[in-house]
Amino acid sequence: MFFTYLRRELRRRARAAFAIALGLALGTGLVVTVSSVATGTGQAKGQVVQSLYGRGTDLTVTPAASPPKADFTAHPAGPAEGDDHVTVQGGQSLDSSVVSRVRGQSGVADAAGGLGLRIVKGGGHDSRGRGQSLPAGADSTGEINGQHGFGGYGGVTAGHSAGAARGGGQATADDYRAYGVDVSHPGIGPLTAVTITSGTGFSAKQTDDKVAVVDRDYARRTSLSVGTALTVHGSTFKVIGIATAADPTADVYLPLHQAQALANAPGKVSTVYVRATDPGHVGTAKSAIQHNVPGIRVTTSAELAAHVTGSLSTASNLASTVGSWLSATVLAAAFLAAGLLTWSAVGRRTREFGTLRALGWSSGRVVRQVVGEALVNGLIGGALGITLGLAAAYALTTASPMLTARVGSADRLPHIALTAPVNATTVMVAAALAVGGGLVAAGVGGWRVSRLRPADALHRVE
């Protein structure tokens, strides 16, 4: 009897039921869409950080900020005419002994050092970092608001840097970036974020070998391929692999010892990449490193992600602020409308409910009937809203609009495709909100029905 009466009343009052369900659907659909966009922007930020840190890196250790130096080059006397100009990115470095000290701290599973270099071929001068204004909020070490641009790497554009130093007397200069990686720890560091498309990567035995892995875009610009020779500052390296990455850390990757030799910086690293024993132990590892290793700055991947700027950051802020407020407003309006429409529907059905009471229906049975109708409206609204939200998220993912992202003082703006993944939690929350809207309507209608007396109902005309 309950379901028969319920089905008949929903069909008879389909217009009012549809209005309630549609309001709840708009609210829940917005919740699904906004939540999926927020998840997508969060994942995109993680991709940006991963391209800089590499997969599996939870923290980076870099030199603490210090007053700027007059000359950042590793060759105080200056390079000879026609020779390459090699500098350590950021002008600061750490002793490689810091790597072993970090590796021994509580909460640390592994650590590896890296050395970032900037190379201007043909003896061109390093025009970036001298006589040039810093970005807004940046200090003399290349940091913005206390955060290192690329885990302390310095932030010179990959892919966009070639020819950046051209002009004036530097017309033949070729400006690019190299990075020295610890080949004995292949599972941590920037190389974990690249894919070898041709040739091979480094092996643990190539610590002192003069070999190089070259980014694909840089290889195309310079006509390099597997097996060809790359000359850097008088040293010849054999290209053993071509790599690609969404946002490459460098144009050329070298064994760490070779990079140190090129920069005349033996036993030095610019960044220490750290993997925690467990994601929940990142805070423990950071505290231990800061307490036991002086003269360093420790940055977590989450902290760096919070400093991502560009259109990606704008989209994230819109999703977390405007989108959230809009969803909350629409949901509140839907709840209010559902309650008012149910209140009005009960008022129009006064005679009907009074007749049912006079025929022997208890007050509780009438209330259950009204509550059941309201809950069904909520379920219909939830199903429709989740469908709309999934459709919007699918359309956004299919379109994959390209957003730009900047980290710290970097002058590169990598393009990240925005997606809108929907997880089970989002769907469950949306469904719960829709049912909650139905319960609000059910509570309003049930309260009014419970106060209805048969004698009062029968003398009113519907």
CSV table of C-alpha atoms in Angstrom, one decimal:
chain,number,residue,atom,x,y,z
A,1,MET,CA,0.0,0.0,0.0
A,2,PHE,CA,2.8,2.4,0.9
A,3,PHE,CA,4.6,2.1,-2.4
A,4,THR,CA,1.4,2.0,-4.4
A,5,TYR,CA,0.2,5.3,-2.9
A,6,LEU,CA,3.7,6.8,-3.2
A,7,ARG,CA,4.0,6.0,-6.9
A,8,ARG,CA,0.5,7.4,-7.5
A,9,GLU,CA,1.2,10.6,-5.7
A,10,LEU,CA,4.5,11.2,-7.4
A,11,ARG,CA,2.9,10.7,-10.8
A,12,ARG,CA,-0.1,12.9,-9.9
A,13,ARG,CA,2.2,15.7,-8.6
A,14,ALA,CA,5.0,15.2,-11.1
A,15,ARG,CA,5.5,18.9,-11.7
A,16,ALA,CA,6.2,19.7,-8.0
A,17,ALA,CA,8.3,16.6,-7.6
A,18,PHE,CA,10.4,17.5,-10.6
A,19,ALA,CA,10.9,21.1,-9.3
A,20,ILE,CA,12.2,19.8,-6.0
A,21,ALA,CA,14.4,17.2,-7.7
A,22,LEU,CA,15.8,19.7,-10.2
A,23,GLY,CA,16.8,22.1,-7.5
A,24,LEU,CA,18.6,19.4,-5.6
A,25,ALA,CA,20.2,18.2,-8.8
A,26,LEU,CA,21.7,21.6,-9.6
A,27,GLY,CA,23.2,21.8,-6.1
A,28,THR,CA,24.7,18.3,-6.1
A,29,GLY,CA,25.8,18.6,-9.7
A,30,LEU,CA,27.8,21.8,-8.8
A,31,VAL,CA,29.3,19.9,-5.8
A,32,VAL,CA,30.5,17.1,-8.1
A,33,THR,CA,31.9,19.5,-10.7
A,34,VAL,CA,33.7,21.9,-8.3
A,35,SER,CA,35.1,19.0,-6.3
A,36,SER,CA,36.4,17.3,-9.4
A,37,VAL,CA,38.0,20.6,-10.6
A,38,ALA,CA,39.6,21.1,-7.2
A,39,THR,CA,41.0,17.5,-7.4
A,40,GLY,CA,42.3,18.1,-10.9
A,41,THR,CA,44.1,21.3,-10.0
A,42,GLY,CA,45.6,19.6,-7.0
A,43,GLN,CA,46.9,16.8,-9.2
A,44,ALA,CA,48.2,19.3,-11.7
A,45,LYS,CA,50.2,21.1,-9.0
A,46,GLY,CA,51.5,17.7,-8.0
A,47,GLN,CA,52.7,17.1,-11.6
A,48,VAL,CA,54.5,20.5,-11.6
A,49,VAL,CA,56.3,19.6,-8.4
A,50,GLN,CA,57.0,16.1,-9.6
A,51,SER,CA,58.6,17.4,-12.7
A,52,LEU,CA,61.0,19.4,-10.5
A,53,TYR,CA,61.6,17.0,-7.6
A,54,GLY,CA,61.1,13.7,-9.5
A,55,ARG,CA,58.8,10.9,-8.4
A,56,GLY,CA,59.3,9.6,-4.9
A,57,THR,CA,60.8,12.9,-3.5
A,58,ASP,CA,59.0,14.2,-0.4
A,59,LEU,CA,61.4,16.9,0.6
A,60,THR,CA,64.4,18.9,-0.7
A,61,VAL,CA,67.3,20.3,1.2
A,62,THR,CA,68.9,23.4,-0.2
A,63,PRO,CA,71.4,26.0,1.1
A,64,ALA,CA,70.0,28.5,3.6
A,65,ALA,CA,69.6,32.0,2.2
A,66,SER,CA,72.7,34.2,2.5
A,67,PRO,CA,73.7,37.6,1.2
A,68,PRO,CA,74.3,37.7,-2.6
A,69,LYS,CA,77.8,37.3,-3.9
A,70,ALA,CA,79.4,39.7,-6.5
A,71,ASP,CA,80.3,36.8,-8.8
A,72,PHE,CA,78.4,33.5,-9.0
A,73,THR,CA,80.8,31.8,-11.5
A,74,ALA,CA,82.7,28.7,-10.5
A,75,HIS,CA,85.8,30.1,-12.4
A,76,PRO,CA,86.9,33.2,-10.6
A,77,ALA,CA,89.4,34.2,-13.3
A,78,GLY,CA,86.6,34.0,-15.9
A,79,PRO,CA,86.5,31.7,-18.9
A,80,ALA,CA,88.9,32.1,-21.8
A,81,GLU,CA,87.6,33.6,-25.1
A,82,GLY,CA,85.5,31.0,-26.9
A,83,ASP,CA,85.3,28.7,-23.8
A,84,ASP,CA,82.1,27.8,-22.1
A,85,HIS,CA,80.9,29.8,-19.1
A,86,VAL,CA,79.8,27.3,-16.4
A,87,THR,CA,78.0,28.5,-13.2
A,88,VAL,CA,76.3,26.8,-10.3
A,89,GLN,CA,72.6,27.6,-10.3
A,90,GLY,CA,71.7,29.9,-7.5
A,91,GLY,CA,75.3,30.6,-6.7
A,92,GLN,CA,75.1,28.5,-3.5
A,93,SER,CA,75.9,24.9,-2.8
A,94,LEU,CA,76.2,22.4,0.1
A,95,ASP,CA,79.0,20.0,0.9
A,96,SER,CA,78.2,16.5,-0.3
A,97,SER,CA,78.6,15.2,3.3
A,98,VAL,CA,75.2,16.8,4.0
A,99,VAL,CA,73.7,14.0,1.9
A,100,SER,CA,74.9,11.3,4.2
A,101,ARG,CA,73.9,13.3,7.3
A,102,VAL,CA,70.4,13.8,5.9
A,103,ARG,CA,70.2,10.1,5.0
A,104,GLY,CA,70.8,9.2,8.6
A,105,GLN,CA,67.9,11.2,10.1
A,106,SER,CA,64.7,9.8,11.5
A,107,GLY,CA,62.0,9.4,9.0
A,108,VAL,CA,64.3,9.4,6.0
A,109,ALA,CA,64.3,6.4,3.7
A,110,ASP,CA,66.8,7.6,1.1
A,111,ALA,CA,68.5,10.8,0.0
A,112,ALA,CA,70.6,11.8,-3.1
A,113,GLY,CA,72.4,15.0,-4.1
A,114,GLY,CA,72.2,16.9,-7.4
A,115,LEU,CA,74.1,19.9,-8.8
A,116,GLY,CA,72.4,22.4,-11.2
A,117,LEU,CA,74.6,24.2,-13.7
A,118,ARG,CA,74.0,26.9,-16.2
A,119,ILE,CA,76.2,26.9,-19.3
A,120,VAL,CA,76.7,29.7,-21.8
A,121,LYS,CA,78.6,28.3,-24.8
A,122,GLY,CA,81.3,30.4,-26.5
A,123,GLY,CA,82.2,32.4,-23.3
A,124,GLY,CA,79.0,34.5,-23.2
A,125,HIS,CA,78.5,36.2,-19.9
A,126,ASP,CA,75.8,35.1,-17.5
A,127,SER,CA,73.3,37.9,-18.0
A,128,ARG,CA,70.7,36.5,-15.7
A,129,GLY,CA,71.5,37.2,-12.1
A,130,ARG,CA,73.6,40.3,-12.7
A,131,GLY,CA,72.2,43.7,-13.3
A,132,GLN,CA,68.6,42.3,-13.6
A,133,SER,CA,65.7,42.9,-11.4
A,134,LEU,CA,64.2,40.0,-9.6
A,135,PRO,CA,60.5,39.0,-9.8
A,136,ALA,CA,58.1,40.6,-7.3
A,137,GLY,CA,58.6,39.0,-3.9
A,138,ALA,CA,61.9,37.4,-4.8
A,139,ASP,CA,65.1,37.9,-2.7
A,140,SER,CA,68.7,37.8,-3.9
A,141,THR,CA,68.9,34.0,-3.7
A,142,GLY,CA,66.2,33.5,-6.3
A,143,GLU,CA,63.5,32.7,-3.7
A,144,ILE,CA,60.0,34.0,-3.6
A,145,ASN,CA,58.4,34.5,-0.1
A,146,GLY,CA,61.1,32.2,1.4
A,147,GLN,CA,60.6,29.3,-1.1
A,148,HIS,CA,63.3,28.2,-3.5
A,149,GLY,CA,62.1,28.3,-7.1
A,150,PHE,CA,63.0,24.7,-8.0
A,151,GLY,CA,64.0,23.0,-4.8
A,152,GLY,CA,67.0,25.4,-4.8
A,153,TYR,CA,67.8,24.7,-8.5
A,154,GLY,CA,67.5,28.3,-9.4
A,155,GLY,CA,64.8,28.5,-12.0
A,156,VAL,CA,66.3,29.1,-15.5
A,157,THR,CA,64.0,28.1,-18.4
A,158,ALA,CA,64.4,24.7,-20.0
A,159,GLY,CA,63.5,24.6,-23.6
A,160,HIS,CA,63.1,28.4,-23.6
A,161,SER,CA,66.6,29.3,-22.5
A,162,ALA,CA,68.4,28.7,-25.7
A,163,GLY,CA,69.3,32.0,-27.2
A,164,ALA,CA,68.0,33.9,-24.2
A,165,ALA,CA,71.4,35.4,-23.7
A,166,ARG,CA,71.8,36.5,-27.3
A,167,GLY,CA,72.1,40.1,-28.2
A,168,GLY,CA,74.9,42.7,-28.2
A,169,GLY,CA,78.3,41.0,-28.1
A,170,GLN,CA,76.8,37.6,-27.3
A,171,ALA,CA,75.3,36.8,-30.7
A,172,THR,CA,76.9,33.3,-30.8
A,173,ALA,CA,76.2,32.3,-27.2
A,174,ASP,CA,74.0,29.2,-26.6
A,175,ASP,CA,72.5,29.3,-23.1
A,176,TYR,CA,71.4,26.0,-21.6
A,177,ARG,CA,71.1,24.1,-18.4
A,178,ALA,CA,72.8,20.9,-17.2
A,179,TYR,CA,72.1,18.9,-14.1
A,180,GLY,CA,74.4,16.5,-12.3
A,181,VAL,CA,72.5,13.5,-10.9
A,182,ASP,CA,73.7,10.8,-8.5
A,183,VAL,CA,73.6,7.8,-10.8
A,184,SER,CA,74.0,5.4,-7.8
A,185,HIS,CA,70.6,6.4,-6.6
A,186,PRO,CA,68.4,6.2,-9.7
A,187,GLY,CA,65.1,5.9,-7.8
A,188,ILE,CA,65.2,9.5,-6.4
A,189,GLY,CA,65.8,12.9,-8.0
A,190,PRO,CA,64.8,14.7,-11.2
A,191,LEU,CA,65.6,11.9,-13.6
A,192,THR,CA,62.7,9.8,-12.1
A,193,ALA,CA,60.3,12.3,-13.8
A,194,VAL,CA,61.7,11.8,-17.3
A,195,THR,CA,61.1,9.0,-19.9
A,196,ILE,CA,64.0,7.7,-22.0
A,197,THR,CA,62.7,7.6,-25.6
A,198,SER,CA,65.9,6.6,-27.3
A,199,GLY,CA,69.0,4.9,-26.0
A,200,THR,CA,69.5,4.2,-22.3
A,201,GLY,CA,69.7,6.0,-19.0
A,202,PHE,CA,72.5,6.0,-16.6
A,203,SER,CA,73.7,2.9,-14.8
A,204,ALA,CA,75.2,2.8,-11.3
A,205,LYS,CA,78.6,2.0,-12.7
A,206,GLN,CA,78.8,5.3,-14.7
A,207,THR,CA,79.6,7.5,-11.8
A,208,ASP,CA,82.8,8.8,-13.4
A,209,ASP,CA,82.0,8.2,-17.1
A,210,LYS,CA,81.7,11.1,-19.5
A,211,VAL,CA,78.2,10.3,-20.7
A,212,ALA,CA,75.1,12.4,-21.0
A,213,VAL,CA,71.3,12.1,-21.3
A,214,VAL,CA,69.8,14.9,-23.4
A,215,ASP,CA,66.3,16.4,-23.3
A,216,ARG,CA,64.5,15.7,-26.6
A,217,ASP,CA,63.7,19.3,-27.4
A,218,TYR,CA,67.3,20.4,-26.8
A,219,ALA,CA,68.6,17.5,-28.9
A,220,ARG,CA,66.4,18.6,-31.8
A,221,ARG,CA,67.7,22.2,-31.5
A,222,THR,CA,71.3,21.1,-31.4
A,223,SER,CA,71.1,18.1,-33.8
A,224,LEU,CA,72.2,15.7,-31.0
A,225,SER,CA,71.3,12.0,-31.1
A,226,VAL,CA,72.4,8.8,-29.3
A,227,GLY,CA,76.0,8.1,-30.0
A,228,THR,CA,77.0,11.7,-30.9
A,229,ALA,CA,79.4,13.8,-28.9
A,230,LEU,CA,78.5,16.8,-26.7
A,231,THR,CA,81.4,19.1,-25.8
A,232,VAL,CA,81.1,21.1,-22.6
A,233,HIS,CA,83.8,23.4,-21.3
A,234,GLY,CA,86.5,21.4,-23.2
A,235,SER,CA,85.2,17.9,-22.1
A,236,THR,CA,83.5,15.6,-24.5
A,237,PHE,CA,80.5,13.5,-23.4
A,238,LYS,CA,78.9,10.7,-25.3
A,239,VAL,CA,75.1,11.0,-25.6
A,240,ILE,CA,73.7,7.7,-24.4
A,241,GLY,CA,70.0,8.6,-24.2
A,242,ILE,CA,67.3,11.0,-25.3
A,243,ALA,CA,64.7,11.9,-22.6
A,244,THR,CA,61.4,13.6,-22.6
A,245,ALA,CA,59.4,15.1,-19.7
A,246,ALA,CA,56.3,17.3,-19.3
A,247,ASP,CA,58.5,19.9,-17.7
A,248,PRO,CA,62.2,19.0,-17.9
A,249,THR,CA,64.5,20.1,-15.1
A,250,ALA,CA,67.4,20.5,-17.4
A,251,ASP,CA,68.5,20.3,-21.1
A,252,VAL,CA,71.5,18.0,-20.3
A,253,TYR,CA,71.9,15.4,-17.5
A,254,LEU,CA,75.3,14.3,-16.4
A,255,PRO,CA,76.8,12.1,-13.7
A,256,LEU,CA,77.2,14.2,-10.5
A,257,HIS,CA,81.0,13.8,-10.4
A,258,GLN,CA,81.3,15.1,-14.0
A,259,ALA,CA,79.0,18.1,-13.3
A,260,GLN,CA,81.1,18.9,-10.2
A,261,ALA,CA,84.3,18.8,-12.3
A,262,LEU,CA,82.8,21.1,-14.9
A,263,ALA,CA,81.8,23.7,-12.3
A,264,ASN,CA,85.1,23.3,-10.4
A,265,ALA,CA,83.0,22.4,-7.4
A,266,PRO,CA,84.3,19.1,-6.2
A,267,GLY,CA,82.2,17.5,-3.4
A,268,LYS,CA,79.4,20.1,-3.8
A,269,VAL,CA,75.6,19.7,-4.4
A,270,SER,CA,73.0,22.3,-4.8
A,271,THR,CA,70.0,20.2,-3.8
A,272,VAL,CA,69.5,17.1,-1.7
A,273,TYR,CA,66.4,15.0,-2.7
A,274,VAL,CA,64.8,13.2,0.2
A,275,ARG,CA,62.3,10.3,0.3
A,276,ALA,CA,60.5,9.8,3.6
A,277,THR,CA,60.0,6.3,5.1
A,278,ASP,CA,56.2,6.9,4.8
A,279,PRO,CA,54.0,9.8,3.6
A,280,GLY,CA,52.9,10.3,7.2
A,281,HIS,CA,56.6,10.7,8.3
A,282,VAL,CA,57.4,13.7,6.1
A,283,GLY,CA,56.9,16.1,9.1
A,284,THR,CA,59.1,14.0,11.3
A,285,ALA,CA,61.8,13.9,8.7
A,286,LYS,CA,61.7,17.6,8.1
A,287,SER,CA,62.0,18.4,11.8
A,288,ALA,CA,64.9,16.0,12.3
A,289,ILE,CA,66.8,17.4,9.3
A,290,GLN,CA,66.3,21.0,10.4
A,291,HIS,CA,67.3,20.2,13.9
A,292,ASN,CA,70.4,18.2,13.2
A,293,VAL,CA,71.8,19.7,9.9
A,294,PRO,CA,72.7,23.4,10.2
A,295,GLY,CA,72.8,25.9,7.3
A,296,ILE,CA,70.1,24.4,5.2
A,297,ARG,CA,66.5,25.0,4.2
A,298,VAL,CA,64.0,22.1,4.0
A,299,THR,CA,61.0,22.3,1.7
A,300,THR,CA,58.3,19.7,1.4
A,301,SER,CA,56.5,19.0,-1.9
A,302,ALA,CA,53.3,20.2,-0.3
A,303,GLU,CA,54.9,23.5,0.6
A,304,LEU,CA,56.2,24.0,-2.9
A,305,ALA,CA,52.8,23.1,-4.4
A,306,ALA,CA,51.3,25.8,-2.3
A,307,HIS,CA,53.5,28.3,-4.1
A,308,VAL,CA,52.5,27.4,-7.7
A,309,THR,CA,51.3,30.4,-9.5
A,310,GLY,CA,50.0,31.2,-13.0
A,311,SER,CA,46.6,30.3,-14.5
A,312,LEU,CA,46.7,26.9,-12.7
A,313,SER,CA,46.8,28.7,-9.4
A,314,THR,CA,43.9,31.0,-10.5
A,315,ALA,CA,41.8,28.0,-11.5
A,316,SER,CA,42.5,26.3,-8.1
A,317,ASN,CA,41.6,29.4,-6.2
A,318,LEU,CA,38.4,29.8,-8.2
A,319,ALA,CA,37.4,26.2,-7.5
A,320,SER,CA,38.2,26.4,-3.8
A,321,THR,CA,36.6,29.8,-3.2
A,322,VAL,CA,34.0,31.0,-5.8
A,323,GLY,CA,33.1,27.4,-6.7
A,324,SER,CA,32.6,26.3,-3.1
A,325,TRP,CA,30.6,29.4,-2.2
A,326,LEU,CA,28.4,29.0,-5.3
A,327,SER,CA,27.8,25.3,-4.6
A,328,ALA,CA,26.9,26.1,-1.0
A,329,THR,CA,24.6,28.9,-2.1
A,330,VAL,CA,22.8,26.8,-4.6
A,331,LEU,CA,22.5,23.9,-2.2
A,332,ALA,CA,21.0,26.2,0.5
A,333,ALA,CA,18.6,27.6,-2.0
A,334,ALA,CA,17.6,24.1,-3.1
A,335,PHE,CA,17.1,23.0,0.5
A,336,LEU,CA,14.9,26.0,1.2
A,337,ALA,CA,12.9,25.6,-2.0
A,338,ALA,CA,12.4,21.9,-1.3
A,339,GLY,CA,11.1,22.7,2.2
A,340,LEU,CA,8.8,25.4,1.0
A,341,LEU,CA,7.4,23.4,-1.9
A,342,THR,CA,6.8,20.4,0.4
A,343,TRP,CA,5.1,22.8,3.0
A,344,SER,CA,2.9,24.2,0.3
A,345,ALA,CA,2.1,20.7,-1.1
A,346,VAL,CA,1.0,19.5,2.3
A,347,GLY,CA,-1.2,22.6,2.7
A,348,ARG,CA,-2.9,21.8,-0.6
A,349,ARG,CA,-3.5,18.2,0.4
A,350,THR,CA,-5.0,19.0,3.8
A,351,ARG,CA,-8.4,17.5,2.9
A,352,GLU,CA,-6.7,14.4,1.5
A,353,PHE,CA,-4.7,13.8,4.7
A,354,GLY,CA,-7.8,14.6,6.8
A,355,THR,CA,-9.8,12.0,4.9
A,356,LEU,CA,-7.0,9.4,5.4
A,357,ARG,CA,-7.0,10.1,9.1
A,358,ALA,CA,-10.7,9.8,9.3
A,359,LEU,CA,-10.4,6.4,7.5
A,360,GLY,CA,-8.2,5.1,10.2
A,361,TRP,CA,-4.7,6.1,9.1
A,362,SER,CA,-2.6,6.9,12.1
A,363,SER,CA,-0.7,10.2,12.3
A,364,GLY,CA,2.6,8.3,12.0
A,365,ARG,CA,1.5,6.5,8.8
A,366,VAL,CA,0.5,9.8,7.2
A,367,VAL,CA,3.8,11.3,8.2
A,368,ARG,CA,5.8,8.3,6.8
A,369,GLN,CA,3.9,8.7,3.5
A,370,VAL,CA,5.0,12.4,3.2
A,371,VAL,CA,8.5,11.6,4.3
A,372,GLY,CA,8.8,8.8,1.8
A,373,GLU,CA,7.7,11.1,-1.0
A,374,ALA,CA,10.3,13.7,0.0
A,375,LEU,CA,13.1,11.2,0.2
A,376,VAL,CA,12.3,9.8,-3.2
A,377,ASN,CA,12.5,13.4,-4.6
A,378,GLY,CA,15.9,13.7,-2.9
A,379,LEU,CA,17.1,10.4,-4.4
A,380,ILE,CA,15.9,11.5,-7.9
A,381,GLY,CA,17.6,14.8,-7.5
A,382,GLY,CA,20.8,13.2,-6.3
A,383,ALA,CA,20.9,10.8,-9.2
A,384,LEU,CA,20.2,13.5,-11.7
A,385,GLY,CA,22.7,15.9,-10.0
A,386,ILE,CA,25.5,13.2,-10.0
A,387,THR,CA,24.8,12.5,-13.6
A,388,LEU,CA,25.1,16.2,-14.5
A,389,GLY,CA,28.3,16.5,-12.4
A,390,LEU,CA,29.9,13.5,-14.1
A,391,ALA,CA,28.9,14.9,-17.5
A,392,ALA,CA,30.5,18.3,-16.7
A,393,ALA,CA,33.6,16.6,-15.4
A,394,TYR,CA,33.9,14.4,-18.4
A,395,ALA,CA,33.5,17.4,-20.8
A,396,LEU,CA,36.2,19.3,-18.9
A,397,THR,CA,38.6,16.3,-19.0
A,398,THR,CA,37.9,15.8,-22.7
A,399,ALA,CA,38.5,19.4,-23.4
A,400,SER,CA,41.7,19.4,-21.2
A,401,PRO,CA,42.3,23.2,-21.2
A,402,MET,CA,46.0,24.0,-21.0
A,403,LEU,CA,47.0,26.0,-17.9
A,404,THR,CA,50.3,27.6,-17.1
A,405,ALA,CA,52.2,27.1,-13.9
A,406,ARG,CA,55.1,28.9,-12.3
A,407,VAL,CA,57.0,27.8,-9.2
A,408,GLY,CA,58.9,30.3,-7.1
A,409,SER,CA,61.2,32.5,-9.1
A,410,ALA,CA,61.2,30.3,-12.2
A,411,ASP,CA,60.9,32.1,-15.5
A,412,ARG,CA,59.5,29.1,-17.3
A,413,LEU,CA,55.7,28.6,-17.6
A,414,PRO,CA,55.1,24.9,-18.3
A,415,HIS,CA,51.7,24.1,-19.7
A,416,ILE,CA,49.6,21.6,-17.8
A,417,ALA,CA,46.4,20.0,-19.1
A,418,LEU,CA,43.6,20.4,-16.6
A,419,THR,CA,41.5,17.3,-15.8
A,420,ALA,CA,38.5,16.8,-13.5
A,421,PRO,CA,38.7,13.3,-12.0
A,422,VAL,CA,35.7,12.2,-9.9
A,423,ASN,CA,36.3,9.9,-7.0
A,424,ALA,CA,33.9,7.7,-5.0
A,425,THR,CA,34.0,10.1,-2.0
A,426,THR,CA,32.8,13.0,-4.1
A,427,VAL,CA,29.9,10.9,-5.4
A,428,MET,CA,29.0,9.7,-1.9
A,429,VAL,CA,29.1,13.3,-0.5
A,430,ALA,CA,26.9,14.5,-3.3
A,431,ALA,CA,24.4,11.7,-2.8
A,432,ALA,CA,24.3,12.4,1.0
A,433,LEU,CA,23.6,16.1,0.3
A,434,ALA,CA,20.8,15.2,-2.0
A,435,VAL,CA,19.3,12.9,0.6
A,436,GLY,CA,19.8,15.6,3.2
A,437,GLY,CA,17.8,18.0,1.1
A,438,GLY,CA,15.1,15.4,0.9
A,439,LEU,CA,15.2,15.0,4.7
A,440,VAL,CA,14.9,18.7,5.2
A,441,ALA,CA,11.8,18.7,3.0
A,442,ALA,CA,10.5,15.6,4.7
A,443,GLY,CA,11.0,17.2,8.1
A,444,VAL,CA,9.1,20.3,7.1
A,445,GLY,CA,6.2,18.3,5.6
A,446,GLY,CA,6.1,15.7,8.3
A,447,TRP,CA,5.9,18.4,11.0
A,448,ARG,CA,3.0,20.1,9.3
A,449,VAL,CA,1.2,16.8,8.8
A,450,SER,CA,1.7,15.7,12.4
A,451,ARG,CA,-0.1,18.9,13.6
A,452,LEU,CA,-3.1,18.2,11.4
A,453,ARG,CA,-6.4,17.2,13.1
A,454,PRO,CA,-9.1,15.3,11.1
A,455,ALA,CA,-11.8,17.7,12.2
A,456,ASP,CA,-9.9,20.7,11.0
A,457,ALA,CA,-9.0,19.0,7.7
A,458,LEU,CA,-12.4,17.8,6.6
A,459,HIS,CA,-14.1,21.3,6.7
A,460,ARG,CA,-11.4,22.8,4.3
A,461,VAL,CA,-11.7,22.6,0.6
A,462,GLU,CA,-8.7,21.5,-1.4
